[in-house]
Coordinates of C-alpha atoms in Angstrom, one line a residue:
Chain K
M1 CA 23.2 1.4 26.5
A2 CA 26.7 1.1 28.5
A3 CA 24.4 1.7 31.5
D4 CA 22.7 -1.6 32.0
V5 CA 26.4 -3.1 31.5
V6 CA 27.6 -1.0 34.6
T7 CA 24.7 -1.3 37.1
V8 CA 24.4 -4.5 36.3
T9 CA 27.3 -6.3 36.9
A10 CA 27.2 -6.9 40.6
V11 CA 24.2 -9.1 40.3
P12 CA 24.6 -13.0 39.0
V13 CA 24.3 -13.4 35.3
R14 CA 20.8 -15.8 35.3
R15 CA 19.4 -12.4 36.9
R16 CA 21.4 -10.2 34.3
M17 CA 19.8 -12.3 32.1
A18 CA 16.0 -12.0 32.9
L19 CA 16.7 -8.4 34.0
V20 CA 17.8 -7.8 31.0
R21 CA 15.2 -9.7 29.2
G22 CA 12.9 -7.7 31.1
R23 CA 13.5 -4.9 30.0
S24 CA 13.8 -5.8 26.5
V25 CA 10.0 -6.8 26.8
L26 CA 8.8 -3.9 28.3
W27 CA 10.7 -2.0 26.1
H28 CA 8.7 -3.9 23.1
I29 CA 5.6 -3.1 24.6
G30 CA 6.0 0.4 24.9
V31 CA 7.5 0.8 21.0
I32 CA 4.5 -1.6 19.9
V33 CA 1.3 0.7 21.7
V34 CA 3.0 4.2 20.1
V35 CA 3.7 1.7 16.2
L36 CA -0.4 1.2 17.2
A37 CA -1.7 4.4 18.5
L38 CA 0.3 6.2 14.8
L39 CA -1.4 4.4 13.1
Y40 CA -4.6 4.4 14.1
P41 CA -5.9 7.1 11.9
I42 CA -5.0 4.3 9.1
V43 CA -6.6 1.3 10.6
W44 CA -9.7 3.3 10.9
L45 CA -10.1 4.4 7.9
I46 CA -9.4 0.7 6.5
F47 CA -12.4 -0.9 8.6
T48 CA -14.7 2.2 8.4
S49 CA -14.8 2.0 4.4
F50 CA -16.4 -1.5 5.2
K51 CA -19.1 0.0 7.1
P52 CA -22.5 0.6 5.9
A53 CA -23.8 4.0 5.9
N54 CA -25.5 3.7 9.7
E55 CA -23.1 2.3 10.6
V56 CA -20.2 5.1 9.5
L57 CA -20.5 8.1 12.1
S58 CA -22.6 6.0 14.6
S59 CA -20.8 4.0 16.4
L60 CA -17.2 4.2 18.1
A61 CA -16.5 0.5 17.6
L62 CA -13.4 -0.3 15.3
L63 CA -15.0 -3.1 13.8
P64 CA -18.0 -2.7 11.1
Q65 CA -20.9 -4.9 12.9
H66 CA -22.0 -5.6 9.4
A67 CA -19.7 -6.0 7.2
T68 CA -19.9 -4.8 3.2
T69 CA -18.3 -3.9 0.8
D70 CA -21.5 -1.7 -0.9
N71 CA -18.9 1.6 -0.4
Y72 CA -16.5 0.0 -2.8
R73 CA -19.2 -1.2 -5.4
Q74 CA -20.8 2.6 -5.8
V75 CA -17.0 3.7 -5.9
F76 CA -16.4 1.1 -8.8
S77 CA -19.9 2.2 -10.6
G78 CA -19.8 5.9 -10.8
I79 CA -18.8 9.2 -8.9
A80 CA -19.1 12.6 -10.4
G81 CA -20.2 10.4 -13.5
Y82 CA -17.1 8.8 -14.0
S83 CA -15.8 5.0 -12.0
V84 CA -12.9 5.3 -9.9
W85 CA -10.7 3.3 -12.4
Q86 CA -10.9 6.6 -14.5
Y87 CA -9.4 8.6 -11.8
L88 CA -6.9 5.6 -10.5
A89 CA -5.6 5.4 -14.8
N90 CA -5.4 9.4 -14.7
S91 CA -3.6 9.4 -11.3
L92 CA -1.5 6.6 -13.0
I93 CA -0.2 8.0 -16.1
I94 CA 0.7 11.2 -14.5
S95 CA 2.8 9.4 -12.2
G96 CA 4.1 7.1 -14.1
G97 CA 5.1 9.9 -16.7
A98 CA 6.7 11.9 -14.1
V99 CA 8.8 8.8 -13.0
V100 CA 10.3 8.1 -16.2
G101 CA 11.1 11.9 -16.8
N102 CA 13.0 12.1 -13.3
V103 CA 14.9 9.2 -13.5
V104 CA 16.2 10.2 -17.2
S105 CA 16.5 13.8 -17.4
C106 CA 18.0 13.7 -13.5
S107 CA 20.8 10.9 -14.2
L108 CA 21.9 12.5 -17.5
A109 CA 22.4 15.8 -15.7
G110 CA 23.4 13.9 -12.4
Y111 CA 26.1 12.5 -15.0
A112 CA 27.3 16.2 -16.4
F113 CA 27.7 17.5 -13.2
G114 CA 29.1 14.4 -11.0
R115 CA 31.7 13.9 -14.4
L116 CA 32.6 15.7 -17.0
R117 CA 34.0 19.1 -17.3
F118 CA 32.9 22.1 -19.1
R119 CA 32.8 26.0 -18.6
G120 CA 30.2 27.5 -16.0
R121 CA 29.9 24.1 -14.2
S122 CA 30.7 25.9 -10.8
P123 CA 27.5 29.1 -11.1
M124 CA 25.2 26.0 -12.8
F125 CA 25.5 23.7 -10.0
A126 CA 25.2 26.3 -7.4
F127 CA 22.2 27.5 -9.0
M128 CA 20.8 24.0 -9.1
L129 CA 21.2 23.8 -5.4
V130 CA 19.3 26.9 -4.6
T131 CA 16.2 25.8 -6.8
I132 CA 16.4 22.5 -4.4
M133 CA 15.6 25.4 -1.4
L134 CA 12.6 27.7 -3.9
P135 CA 9.1 27.2 -2.8
Q136 CA 7.8 26.7 -6.0
H137 CA 5.1 29.1 -5.7
V138 CA 7.4 32.0 -7.2
V139 CA 7.2 30.0 -10.2
L140 CA 3.7 28.8 -10.2
I141 CA 2.5 31.5 -12.0
P142 CA 4.3 32.3 -15.1
Q143 CA 4.6 28.3 -15.7
Y144 CA 0.3 28.5 -15.3
I145 CA 0.2 31.3 -18.0
I146 CA 3.5 29.4 -20.1
F147 CA 0.8 25.8 -19.8
Q148 CA -2.4 28.6 -20.5
K149 CA -0.6 30.2 -23.4
M150 CA 0.1 26.9 -25.4
G151 CA -3.5 25.7 -24.5
L152 CA -2.5 22.9 -22.4
V153 CA -3.9 23.8 -19.3
N154 CA -6.2 20.4 -18.5
T155 CA -3.9 18.4 -19.8
F156 CA -1.9 16.3 -18.5
W157 CA 1.6 17.8 -19.8
P158 CA 2.1 20.3 -17.5
L159 CA 2.0 17.6 -14.7
I160 CA 4.7 15.8 -16.5
L161 CA 6.6 17.9 -19.5
P162 CA 8.7 19.3 -16.4
K163 CA 10.0 16.1 -15.0
F164 CA 11.2 15.3 -17.7
L165 CA 13.5 18.9 -18.1
A166 CA 14.7 17.7 -14.5
T167 CA 12.8 20.6 -12.7
D168 CA 13.2 18.3 -9.4
A169 CA 16.8 19.6 -8.5
F170 CA 16.4 17.5 -5.4
F171 CA 17.2 14.4 -7.6
V172 CA 19.6 16.0 -9.8
F173 CA 21.3 16.8 -6.3
L174 CA 21.1 12.9 -5.2
M175 CA 22.5 11.8 -8.9
V176 CA 25.5 13.5 -8.4
Q177 CA 25.8 13.0 -4.8
F178 CA 25.6 9.0 -6.0
I179 CA 28.1 9.5 -9.0
R180 CA 30.6 11.5 -7.2
G181 CA 30.6 8.0 -4.9
L182 CA 31.5 5.7 -7.7
P183 CA 35.1 5.0 -7.5
R184 CA 36.5 6.9 -11.1
D185 CA 38.7 3.8 -12.2
L186 CA 36.0 2.1 -13.7
D187 CA 35.0 5.2 -15.9
E188 CA 38.7 5.7 -16.6
A189 CA 39.3 2.3 -17.8
A190 CA 35.8 2.5 -20.5
R191 CA 37.4 5.5 -21.7
I192 CA 41.0 3.5 -22.3
D193 CA 39.5 0.8 -24.3
G194 CA 38.4 4.1 -25.8
C195 CA 34.7 5.1 -25.1
G196 CA 33.1 8.6 -25.3
P197 CA 31.1 10.2 -22.5
F198 CA 28.4 8.3 -24.3
R199 CA 29.3 5.4 -24.6
T200 CA 30.8 5.6 -20.7
F201 CA 27.5 7.0 -19.9
W202 CA 25.3 4.1 -21.1
Y203 CA 27.4 1.2 -20.4
V204 CA 29.3 2.3 -17.0
I205 CA 27.3 4.9 -15.3
A206 CA 24.0 3.8 -16.1
P207 CA 23.7 0.6 -14.5
L208 CA 26.1 1.5 -11.1
L209 CA 23.4 4.2 -10.8
R210 CA 20.4 1.6 -10.5
P211 CA 20.1 2.4 -6.7
A212 CA 19.6 6.0 -6.8
M213 CA 17.4 5.8 -10.1
I214 CA 15.1 3.1 -7.7
T215 CA 15.1 6.1 -5.3
T216 CA 14.1 8.6 -7.6
A217 CA 11.5 6.5 -9.2
I218 CA 10.3 5.6 -5.6
F219 CA 10.3 9.0 -4.5
T220 CA 9.0 10.5 -7.2
F221 CA 5.9 7.8 -7.7
I222 CA 5.0 8.8 -4.3
W223 CA 4.7 12.3 -4.4
T224 CA 3.6 12.7 -7.7
W225 CA 0.6 10.5 -6.9
N226 CA 0.2 12.1 -3.4
D227 CA 0.0 15.4 -4.8
F228 CA -2.6 17.5 -5.0
F229 CA -1.8 21.4 -5.8
T230 CA -0.7 21.4 -8.9
Q231 CA -3.0 18.7 -10.1
L232 CA -5.8 21.4 -8.1
I233 CA -4.6 24.0 -10.9
Y234 CA -4.0 22.6 -14.0
L235 CA -6.8 19.9 -14.0
N236 CA -10.0 21.3 -13.9
S237 CA -12.9 18.8 -16.2
P238 CA -14.2 15.2 -14.2
S239 CA -12.4 13.5 -17.0
K240 CA -9.2 14.7 -15.9
Y241 CA -9.6 14.4 -12.0
T242 CA -7.0 12.9 -10.2
L243 CA -7.5 10.4 -7.7
P244 CA -7.5 13.6 -4.8
L245 CA -9.1 15.9 -7.1
A246 CA -12.3 13.4 -7.3
L247 CA -12.1 12.6 -4.0
Q248 CA -11.7 16.7 -2.6
I249 CA -14.1 17.4 -4.5
F250 CA -16.6 14.3 -4.2
V251 CA -16.6 15.4 -0.3
D252 CA -17.7 18.6 -0.9
Q253 CA -20.5 18.0 -3.0
T254 CA -21.8 15.2 -0.9
S255 CA -23.5 14.9 2.7
E256 CA -22.7 13.0 5.3
S257 CA -24.5 10.1 4.5
A258 CA -22.3 9.6 1.5
F259 CA -18.8 9.4 4.1
G260 CA -18.9 5.7 3.5
P261 CA -17.8 5.8 -0.1
M262 CA -15.5 8.6 0.4
F263 CA -13.5 6.3 2.5
A264 CA -13.6 3.6 0.3
M265 CA -11.9 6.0 -2.3
S266 CA -9.4 6.8 0.2
V267 CA -8.6 3.6 0.8
L268 CA -8.2 3.0 -2.8
A269 CA -5.8 6.3 -3.1
L270 CA -3.5 4.6 -0.6
V271 CA -3.0 1.4 -1.7
P272 CA -0.5 2.2 -4.1
I273 CA 1.1 3.9 -1.9
G274 CA 0.8 1.0 1.1
L275 CA 2.2 -1.4 -2.0
F276 CA 5.6 0.8 -2.5
F277 CA 6.0 1.0 0.9
V278 CA 5.9 -2.8 1.9
A279 CA 8.2 -3.6 -1.4
F280 CA 10.4 -0.7 -1.1
Q281 CA 10.5 -0.4 2.4
R282 CA 14.2 -0.6 3.1
F283 CA 14.9 1.8 -0.5
L284 CA 12.7 4.2 1.0
V285 CA 14.0 4.3 4.9
E286 CA 17.4 4.1 3.4
G287 CA 16.8 7.0 1.1
V288 CA 15.8 8.9 3.5
A289 CA 18.6 7.8 6.2
T290 CA 21.4 8.3 3.6
S291 CA 20.0 11.6 1.8
G292 CA 17.6 13.0 3.5
L293 CA 15.3 13.1 1.6
K294 CA 11.6 14.4 3.2
G295 CA 8.6 12.0 3.4
Chain Y
M1 CA 25.8 15.5 -31.7
T2 CA 25.7 12.3 -33.1
S3 CA 27.8 13.6 -35.9
Q4 CA 30.3 15.0 -32.9
V5 CA 30.5 11.5 -31.4
L6 CA 31.9 9.8 -34.5
T7 CA 34.0 12.2 -35.4
R8 CA 35.6 12.3 -32.3
S9 CA 35.5 8.5 -31.4
A10 CA 37.7 8.1 -34.6
P11 CA 40.8 10.5 -33.2
S12 CA 43.9 10.7 -35.9
R13 CA 47.3 9.5 -34.4
A14 CA 48.2 13.2 -33.9
E15 CA 45.7 14.1 -31.9
R16 CA 46.1 11.2 -29.7
V17 CA 49.3 12.2 -29.5
V18 CA 47.9 15.3 -27.6
A19 CA 44.5 12.9 -26.4
R20 CA 44.4 15.1 -23.1
R21 CA 43.0 18.7 -25.0
P22 CA 40.6 17.1 -27.6
R23 CA 39.0 14.6 -24.7
R24 CA 38.3 18.0 -22.5
R25 CA 36.8 19.0 -25.6
R26 CA 34.6 16.0 -26.3
D27 CA 33.7 16.2 -23.0
R28 CA 32.3 20.2 -23.0
G29 CA 30.5 19.0 -25.9
A30 CA 29.1 15.8 -24.1
A31 CA 28.5 18.0 -21.0
Y32 CA 26.1 20.1 -22.7
V33 CA 24.0 17.5 -24.3
F34 CA 23.6 15.7 -21.4
L35 CA 22.8 18.5 -19.4
S36 CA 20.6 20.0 -22.2
P37 CA 17.4 18.7 -20.3
W38 CA 18.2 20.7 -17.0
I39 CA 19.2 23.9 -19.0
I40 CA 15.8 23.8 -21.1
G41 CA 14.2 23.3 -17.8
A42 CA 16.2 25.8 -16.1
A43 CA 15.4 28.5 -18.2
L44 CA 12.0 27.7 -19.2
F45 CA 10.6 26.9 -15.7
T46 CA 12.6 28.4 -13.4
I47 CA 14.6 31.3 -14.2
G48 CA 11.9 32.5 -16.7
P49 CA 9.4 32.0 -14.2
M50 CA 11.1 34.1 -11.5
V51 CA 11.3 37.3 -14.0
A52 CA 8.0 37.1 -14.7
S53 CA 6.8 36.4 -11.1
L54 CA 9.1 39.7 -10.6
Y55 CA 7.6 41.9 -12.8
L56 CA 4.0 40.4 -12.8
S57 CA 3.8 41.4 -8.7
F58 CA 4.4 44.9 -9.8
T59 CA 0.9 44.8 -12.4
N60 CA -2.4 44.4 -12.3
Y61 CA -2.7 41.0 -14.5
D62 CA -6.1 39.1 -14.4
L63 CA -4.7 36.2 -17.2
F64 CA -7.3 37.7 -19.8
T65 CA -6.0 41.6 -20.2
A66 CA -2.7 42.8 -20.3
P67 CA -0.6 42.9 -17.1
K68 CA -1.1 46.6 -16.1
W69 CA 2.0 48.4 -14.1
I70 CA 1.2 49.7 -10.7
G71 CA 4.4 50.2 -9.3
V72 CA 4.4 48.8 -5.8
Q73 CA 0.8 49.1 -4.9
N74 CA 0.6 45.5 -4.7
Y75 CA 2.9 45.6 -1.7
I76 CA 1.5 48.2 -0.6
R77 CA -2.0 46.8 -0.4
M78 CA -1.0 43.7 1.0
F79 CA 0.9 45.4 3.7
T80 CA -1.7 48.2 5.0
D81 CA -5.0 47.4 3.9
D82 CA -5.7 43.3 3.8
N83 CA -6.8 41.4 6.7
H84 CA -6.6 38.5 5.3
Y85 CA -3.3 38.7 4.2
W86 CA -2.1 39.7 7.7
N87 CA -4.1 36.8 8.9
A88 CA -2.8 34.3 6.9
A89 CA 0.2 35.0 7.4
F90 CA -0.2 34.8 10.9
V91 CA -1.7 31.8 10.6
T92 CA 1.5 30.0 9.3
L93 CA 3.7 32.2 11.3
K94 CA 1.7 30.2 14.2
Y95 CA 1.6 26.4 12.6
V96 CA 5.3 27.0 11.6
L97 CA 6.4 27.7 15.3
I98 CA 4.5 25.0 17.1
S99 CA 5.1 22.0 14.4
V100 CA 8.3 22.0 13.8
P101 CA 9.4 22.6 17.2
L102 CA 7.0 19.7 18.5
Q103 CA 7.8 17.2 15.4
L104 CA 11.6 17.5 16.0
A105 CA 11.3 16.9 19.5
L106 CA 9.2 14.1 18.8
A107 CA 11.1 12.5 15.8
L108 CA 14.5 13.1 18.5
A109 CA 12.8 11.3 20.9
V110 CA 12.0 8.2 19.6
A111 CA 15.3 8.2 17.8
M112 CA 16.9 7.9 20.5
L113 CA 14.1 5.3 21.7
L114 CA 15.2 2.7 19.0
S115 CA 19.0 3.5 18.2
R116 CA 20.0 1.0 20.4
P117 CA 20.3 -2.2 18.3
R118 CA 17.5 -4.9 19.2
R119 CA 15.0 -7.5 17.1
G120 CA 12.9 -5.7 15.1
Q121 CA 14.2 -2.1 14.7
G122 CA 14.1 -2.4 11.5
F123 CA 10.3 -3.0 11.1
Y124 CA 9.8 -0.4 14.2
R125 CA 12.0 2.3 12.1
S126 CA 9.6 1.3 9.0
A127 CA 6.1 1.7 10.5
F128 CA 7.0 4.7 12.2
Y129 CA 8.2 6.5 9.0
A130 CA 5.0 5.3 7.1
P131 CA 2.6 8.3 8.3
S132 CA 5.1 10.5 6.8
L133 CA 4.8 8.7 3.2
L134 CA 0.8 9.0 3.7
G135 CA 0.2 12.5 5.7
A136 CA 1.1 14.2 2.3
S137 CA -2.1 12.6 0.9
V138 CA -6.0 13.8 0.3
S139 CA -6.9 10.7 2.0
V140 CA -5.7 11.0 5.7
A141 CA -6.3 14.5 5.2
L142 CA -9.8 13.1 5.2
V143 CA -9.8 11.2 7.4
W144 CA -8.4 13.7 10.3
R145 CA -11.6 15.7 9.2
A146 CA -13.5 12.9 9.6
M147 CA -12.1 12.0 13.2
F148 CA -12.0 15.9 14.3
G149 CA -15.7 16.5 12.7
S150 CA -18.5 17.1 14.3
G151 CA -19.9 13.3 16.1
G152 CA -15.6 11.9 15.4
T153 CA -13.9 9.7 17.3
V154 CA -11.8 12.9 19.1
D155 CA -15.1 14.6 20.0
R156 CA -16.8 11.4 21.1
V157 CA -13.8 9.8 23.1
L158 CA -13.3 13.3 24.9
R159 CA -17.1 13.1 26.1
V160 CA -16.5 9.9 27.6
F161 CA -14.3 11.8 29.8
G162 CA -16.7 14.4 30.4
I163 CA -15.2 17.1 28.1
H164 CA -17.3 18.7 25.2
T165 CA -15.5 20.2 22.2
G166 CA -18.2 19.1 19.7
S167 CA -16.7 19.5 16.1
W168 CA -12.4 20.5 16.5
V169 CA -12.5 21.7 12.9
D170 CA -15.3 23.9 13.1
Q171 CA -13.6 26.2 15.8
P172 CA -11.0 28.6 15.1
Q173 CA -9.4 28.0 18.2
Y174 CA -9.2 24.3 18.0
A175 CA -8.8 24.1 13.5
L176 CA -5.2 24.7 13.5
L177 CA -4.6 22.7 16.0
T178 CA -5.8 19.7 13.9
L179 CA -3.7 20.4 11.3
V180 CA 0.0 21.3 13.8
G181 CA -1.4 17.2 14.7
L182 CA -1.2 16.2 11.2
S183 CA 2.0 18.2 10.8
V184 CA 3.4 16.4 14.0
W185 CA 2.3 11.9 13.2
Q186 CA 4.6 12.6 10.3
F187 CA 7.5 12.7 12.3
G188 CA 8.9 9.5 10.5
A189 CA 11.1 11.5 8.1
P190 CA 13.0 13.4 10.6
M191 CA 13.5 10.4 12.8
V192 CA 14.8 8.5 10.5
I193 CA 17.3 11.5 9.6
F194 CA 17.7 11.6 13.0
L195 CA 18.7 7.5 13.8
A196 CA 21.3 7.5 10.8
G197 CA 22.6 10.6 12.8
L198 CA 23.0 9.1 16.0
K199 CA 24.8 6.5 14.4
Q200 CA 27.2 8.3 13.8
I201 CA 28.3 9.4 17.2
P202 CA 31.5 7.1 18.2
R203 CA 30.5 5.1 21.4
D204 CA 33.7 6.1 23.3
L205 CA 32.5 9.4 23.4
Y206 CA 30.0 8.0 25.7
E207 CA 31.9 5.6 27.9
A208 CA 34.4 8.5 28.6
A209 CA 31.5 10.5 29.6
E210 CA 30.2 7.9 31.8
I211 CA 34.0 7.4 33.2
D212 CA 33.7 11.1 34.0
G213 CA 30.6 10.4 36.4
A214 CA 28.1 12.0 33.2
G215 CA 24.3 10.7 33.9
P216 CA 22.0 10.2 30.8
A217 CA 20.5 13.8 30.8
R218 CA 24.4 15.3 31.3
R219 CA 25.4 12.8 28.1
F220 CA 22.1 13.6 26.3
L221 CA 23.0 17.2 26.8
S222 CA 27.1 17.1 26.1
V223 CA 27.7 14.6 24.1
T224 CA 23.8 13.4 22.2
L225 CA 23.0 17.5 21.1
P226 CA 26.2 18.6 20.3
M227 CA 26.9 15.4 17.8
L228 CA 23.4 15.8 16.8
S229 CA 23.6 19.6 16.0
P230 CA 24.5 19.1 12.1
V231 CA 21.7 17.1 11.6
L232 CA 19.3 19.0 13.5
L233 CA 20.2 21.8 11.7
F234 CA 19.5 20.0 8.6
N235 CA 16.0 19.0 10.0
L236 CA 15.1 22.2 11.3
V237 CA 15.7 24.0 7.8
L238 CA 14.3 21.6 5.9
G239 CA 11.1 21.5 8.2
I240 CA 10.4 25.3 8.2
I241 CA 10.3 25.3 4.8
H242 CA 8.0 22.4 4.8
A243 CA 6.0 24.1 6.9
F244 CA 5.8 27.3 5.4
Q245 CA 4.6 25.4 2.2
A246 CA 1.6 23.7 3.5
F247 CA -1.1 23.3 1.8
T248 CA -3.1 20.1 1.1
S249 CA -4.2 19.4 4.8
A250 CA -5.9 23.1 4.9
F251 CA -7.3 22.7 1.9
V252 CA -8.8 19.6 2.5
I253 CA -10.1 20.3 6.1
S254 CA -12.0 24.1 5.4
S255 CA -13.0 23.0 1.7
G256 CA -10.3 25.3 0.1
R257 CA -11.8 28.2 2.2
G258 CA -9.4 28.3 4.9
G259 CA -12.0 28.8 7.3
P260 CA -13.4 29.2 10.4
S261 CA -13.1 32.7 10.2
D262 CA -9.6 32.7 8.1
S263 CA -8.1 30.2 11.0
T264 CA -6.7 27.8 9.2
L265 CA -6.2 30.2 5.8
F266 CA -2.0 29.6 5.7
Y267 CA -0.2 31.5 3.3
T268 CA -0.4 29.2 -0.3
L269 CA -3.6 28.7 0.5
Y270 CA -4.4 32.2 0.9
L271 CA -2.0 33.1 -2.5
Y272 CA -3.7 30.2 -4.4
Q273 CA -7.3 31.8 -3.8
R274 CA -6.5 35.4 -4.6
G275 CA -4.1 33.3 -7.9
F276 CA -6.5 30.9 -8.9
V277 CA -10.2 31.5 -7.8
D278 CA -10.5 35.8 -7.9
F279 CA -7.7 35.9 -10.7
R280 CA -5.5 38.2 -9.2
M281 CA -2.4 37.1 -10.7
G282 CA 0.0 40.3 -10.2
Y283 CA -1.3 40.2 -6.1
A284 CA -0.5 36.3 -6.0
S285 CA 2.7 37.1 -7.3
A286 CA 4.0 39.8 -4.8
M287 CA 2.9 37.0 -2.0
A288 CA 5.1 34.5 -3.6
W289 CA 8.2 36.8 -3.7
V290 CA 7.5 37.9 -0.2
L291 CA 7.2 34.3 1.2
L292 CA 10.6 33.9 -0.8
V293 CA 12.3 36.5 0.5
V294 CA 10.5 35.6 4.3
I295 CA 11.9 32.0 3.5
G296 CA 15.6 33.0 2.3
L297 CA 15.7 35.3 5.1
I298 CA 15.4 32.6 7.7
T299 CA 17.2 30.0 6.7
A300 CA 20.1 32.6 6.2
V301 CA 19.7 33.3 9.9
L302 CA 19.6 29.6 10.8
F303 CA 22.6 29.3 9.1
R304 CA 24.5 32.1 10.3
T305 CA 23.3 31.6 14.3
A306 CA 24.3 27.8 13.3
R307 CA 28.5 28.8 14.0
G308 CA 27.3 29.4 17.2
W309 CA 25.4 26.1 18.5
V310 CA 25.9 23.4 15.6
F311 CA 29.6 21.8 16.0
Y312 CA 31.4 19.8 13.5
A313 CA 33.5 17.1 14.5
G314 CA 37.0 17.9 13.7
E315 CA 36.3 21.7 12.8
D316 CA 37.9 21.1 9.1
K317 CA 34.1 20.1 7.8

């Protein structure tokens, strides 16, 4: 960056401007080429989903020669006996439940760890930090056994209930960090006015916590929406399938001729993430930058 | 909990005088209320299951009959008598060793490219980040499967250049590479973290280096890398933990089998097969514990050696 300045100071101003602009144009072209290459698979997916069956895997052309919505029609009329609406609804219920659970339970725990004093705080906090790194496989099988004994396998409970118990330690940590950054004067003032911890939380902390809650909500939604592993383990009847499950099972049941509808369904599965991305991209990218969230 | 609040919110005059202690106590009661979901969750879904899976790893358990204690048999079998296990371990290790450095190198390179403030920087940053959000999905894994499959885009494009590879996902020597590619494709998340780190480096360090006659390469090695090393450590640890647990891409591309000839049999995929297809829950628990120990050891080693290569400005952190 400083290099251009030093090397071009001897050049007349107008030429320097032209040089800088030329470099800048080159830079933009370079970056745009990389972006296009990077997003090519997604663009390819979208265009292919509008191709008729005989074009899907036979032509290299990106654009469909005879664009059609047949693939989408077929997906909506039914796959594995259920319309895609059913799978969409199931995915939405699970993701929505997970969002509510994480936002509520993690902000409560975050407030306790971030502001209140109580016996056992440091060991509990240390334990919470360690569980961020814990691979889920170590707890997976006993959790499965618990839900199996409770008769809750093949329901949405195993996918939603743990979220209400603040098991996503990462978001607890996010809340703690955010709360620690809030000026203490605010809740001290509330305390002096006679608010207890509950009212302080409700009237002072919770409203200020909104950015952290939004970050938690967005990432919980996207991660749950994309989740495959847990849903694969707990859901096993087609009426309970989520979009990713239905997609995977559909692919393995059909031949190559049905690739078109499969791609249409893939697009549908990505639409909510795309919408979230467009609507919240600043929150998303800032969230990653400030808290080290991994996508 | 409400009764406590009510009685506490109207303190007597004497209590108000020594307000500090009752408030402490009130805090303490309230803290446990706020924390109760987390405490229940930690006990029921973390500590309990951890102990249980450690116990199960020493048993034979099929979910339907009572667990039978067999000592360290599962571990012995795993290490001495299970070829699939070793295949899975090597495939995963190979995947971690190739995909993590490639992903971080690309992330750092693009972060450097984007680090100068320019018009449209925010847009580019978001565009590069998008694959990180989409990449974990089944949809994208299916796209990969189709593009690298027989008659897929990759095969056709290579054929134009006279290279005949056939289907990548059906050949043991290429299948893992497609998964590595999918992982590297998601370099956006570490890139954003690198970008945030690059912004923190004081400009006068570069100016000082330049006055001392340092070229771009030297500035990168002597200023950028040391100043960025804490972020690098963070990305490395996170990337490794993440890569060890990769599952969806391999499952989708190999239809849950880990083929061809175990070449995409990720550790977690084999664990899933043992636990939830063969219902050998004891064996799968033992596998999970080995995974935990390996990840723990690698993380510990990284942090230990970090003292040698991670530079904290001011050294007081």
